[in-house]
Amino acid sequence: MMKFLSIIICTICFSVNAATVDSSQLIIKLRSGNKMPITNLITKSKNLFENVFVVKTTDLISLEKFLKNNPAVEYVERSYHSEKRILPTPEKLPIINQFTLIDSPYSEFNDPLLRRVWTFNDALLKGVSVNASYKVNGKSVLEPIVVAVVDTGVDVTHEDLKNVMWTNSNEIPNNGIDDDHNGYIDDVYGINTIKRDSNGNATGNISPIHPHGTHVSGIIAAEQNNNIGIAGIASNVKIMAILTVPENGDETDVNVAESFIYAARNGARIINCSFGKNFNEGQHLIPDTLKYIAEKYGILVVVAAGNESNDIEKFPTYPASYTNDNLLVVASTTNRGTLSGFSNYGIASVDIGAPGSAIVSTVPNNKYESMSGTSMATPVTVGVAAEILGHYPLLTYTQLKNILMTAVTKSVEFKNIIVSGGRVDLLNGLELARRTK
C-alpha cells in the first residue's frame, strides 16, 4: 500500500572544497600494442576496457613518476573524487493549483497519484505530452529497453518498481558465486562500485543509501496501470541499478567509468546520469569511456546540466561539459514553462529542457516524494527516450538524440540558452521517429 507524500528540493549542491584523490590507484592507458610495464609498485591491475587499466599501488607518487616516463604508456591520471554534496531533505508538499494536473486528463492511466505528476500534461500545460502520446500511440512497444540508473541505489522491492527491474538471468541470487564469470558476485540487479569485496571487485548490493536513485527510477519506469502510486513515462523499460554515487556525493572517476562499462556490456541502451562535478582533473578516463561505449555498444548517456544557475560554458560541470556526441545534456524547467531558477544552461553545451521542478516519484519503503533538480529533468528525458526507442528499437543513439532535440516544444525563453531551444516532448518525438529512416 502506498504511503505518505512529501517534497524534497533536490538541487544537489556542489561544495567548493578542493578535489581529493584516491591515493591507492592510478588510471593507465597503454599505447597500442604495448604491455603493462613490470614494476613492484603495482600490486594489482584491472582492465577496464581496451588498453585502459586501473592499477593498485601503495606508492602513488613513485608509480606515477615511473609510468609517465615509460614509452609504453599513453597517459597516466589519478582517480579524483567529486566534491561532497548536500543531498535533499523533505519539505512540505506544494498545494495543487491550476498548473498541476487533475484527474480528468488521465484516461490512459489508473495510477492514483498521477494527479500530482504534472509532467504528463501536454505541451500547452508545460508537460511533455505523455498522456496525449499514449492516447495516440498506445503502449505496444516492440521490445523492453534496458536503462541503467547510475546513482545512489534503487529499492528493488518498492511496490511501483519491483516489476520493472532488470535482472541478470545468468546469476543465481545470494550464493556468493560469480555464476556468469563476468567478474561480479551476485550482480542480480546491477553492481555497487562503492562497496567492494576483499579483492577490490564491485559487489551486487544495490540497496539504496539515499532516496535519489529510487526517485530517478520511478520517473522513468514506475509500473503503469497497477492502481498504485504513480506511473513512469516509459511503458516497457527495465531498470538496471548501479550504485556509484555515495550519500555525500563524492563518486570517483574510476567508479563512474566502471559503471558505464558494466551497463553497456549488460545490455543497457540508455544510461541516466543525474550527477556531476565542477572540475575535470582527470580529463581522459570518462571521455574515453564514453567514446568506447558509443562506438562499441551505441549507448546514449543522458546527463544533468547541474544546479548552480550557471552558464556551463563559463563554469563547466562534468560530465555535462564533455563534448562526446553520445551525451545529451538536460536543463530543468518549471510547470510554468520557464527555466528552473537553479538550473544550469548553455547555448552550445546544454541540449534540451525537461520538467525538473517539484516532480513526484518513488522513494524507498513504498513511499512517494517530490524532488527538484536537473537530476529529475534527466530521467524525464530518459523516460521519453526509452519509450521512443521501445517503439523504434533500430534507432541509433545519434538518431535518437537528434529526434529528442528536433521534436522539442520550442520556447522563446530557451532560444539563447539551450541548443534545441525547447522542452522534450514524447508525442512529437514518436511522430518524428516514425518518419525517421
PDB file of C-alpha atoms in Angstrom, residues 27 29 48-50 52-54 75 77 253-265 271 283-299 301 322 324 326-327:
ATOM      1  CA  ILE A  27      44.487   5.012 -14.353  1.00  0.00           C
ATOM      2  CA  LYS A  29      46.221   3.926 -20.918  1.00  0.00           C
ATOM      3  CA  LEU A  48      38.557  -1.554 -17.713  1.00  0.00           C
ATOM      4  CA  PHE A  49      38.282  -1.672 -21.496  1.00  0.00           C
ATOM      5  CA  GLU A  50      40.589  -1.958 -24.492  1.00  0.00           C
ATOM      6  CA  VAL A  52      42.784   1.268 -20.312  1.00  0.00           C
ATOM      7  CA  PHE A  53      43.676  -0.154 -16.892  1.00  0.00           C
ATOM      8  CA  VAL A  54      43.252   0.672 -13.220  1.00  0.00           C
ATOM      9  CA  TYR A  75      48.734   8.654 -20.316  1.00  0.00           C
ATOM     10  CA  GLU A  77      45.959  10.016 -14.417  1.00  0.00           C
ATOM     11  CA  ASP A 253      36.216   8.761 -11.872  1.00  0.00           C
ATOM     12  CA  VAL A 254      37.060   5.048 -11.760  1.00  0.00           C
ATOM     13  CA  ASN A 255      33.719   4.134 -10.197  1.00  0.00           C
ATOM     14  CA  VAL A 256      31.813   6.119 -12.816  1.00  0.00           C
ATOM     15  CA  ALA A 257      33.781   4.600 -15.690  1.00  0.00           C
ATOM     16  CA  GLU A 258      33.263   1.059 -14.383  1.00  0.00           C
ATOM     17  CA  SER A 259      29.537   1.743 -14.018  1.00  0.00           C
ATOM     18  CA  PHE A 260      29.251   2.862 -17.632  1.00  0.00           C
ATOM     19  CA  ILE A 261      31.187  -0.162 -18.871  1.00  0.00           C
ATOM     20  CA  TYR A 262      29.066  -2.595 -16.840  1.00  0.00           C
ATOM     21  CA  ALA A 263      25.855  -1.017 -18.132  1.00  0.00           C
ATOM     22  CA  ALA A 264      26.982  -1.237 -21.746  1.00  0.00           C
ATOM     23  CA  ARG A 265      28.195  -4.819 -21.519  1.00  0.00           C
ATOM     24  CA  ILE A 271      22.349   5.499 -19.155  1.00  0.00           C
ATOM     25  CA  GLN A 283      40.377  14.763 -18.278  1.00  0.00           C
ATOM     26  CA  HIS A 284      40.839  11.451 -20.099  1.00  0.00           C
ATOM     27  CA  LEU A 285      39.123   8.476 -18.442  1.00  0.00           C
ATOM     28  CA  ILE A 286      35.458   9.495 -18.642  1.00  0.00           C
ATOM     29  CA  PRO A 287      35.616  10.892 -22.220  1.00  0.00           C
ATOM     30  CA  ASP A 288      37.475   7.760 -23.336  1.00  0.00           C
ATOM     31  CA  THR A 289      34.852   5.582 -21.633  1.00  0.00           C
ATOM     32  CA  LEU A 290      32.009   7.499 -23.270  1.00  0.00           C
ATOM     33  CA  LYS A 291      33.680   7.152 -26.661  1.00  0.00           C
ATOM     34  CA  TYR A 292      34.154   3.409 -26.158  1.00  0.00           C
ATOM     35  CA  ILE A 293      30.544   2.678 -25.184  1.00  0.00           C
ATOM     36  CA  ALA A 294      29.282   4.829 -28.060  1.00  0.00           C
ATOM     37  CA  GLU A 295      31.376   3.129 -30.720  1.00  0.00           C
ATOM     38  CA  LYS A 296      31.099  -0.459 -29.467  1.00  0.00           C
ATOM     39  CA  TYR A 297      27.612  -0.519 -27.910  1.00  0.00           C
ATOM     40  CA  GLY A 298      25.734   2.504 -29.251  1.00  0.00           C
ATOM     41  CA  ILE A 299      24.839   3.884 -25.821  1.00  0.00           C
ATOM     42  CA  VAL A 301      24.145   8.843 -21.971  1.00  0.00           C
ATOM     43  CA  TYR A 322      32.405  16.847 -22.119  1.00  0.00           C
ATOM     44  CA  ASN A 324      31.234  13.346 -26.671  1.00  0.00           C
ATOM     45  CA  ASN A 326      26.610  10.343 -27.272  1.00  0.00           C
ATOM     46  CA  LEU A 327      25.952  12.785 -24.412  1.00  0.00           C
TER      47      LEU A 327
END
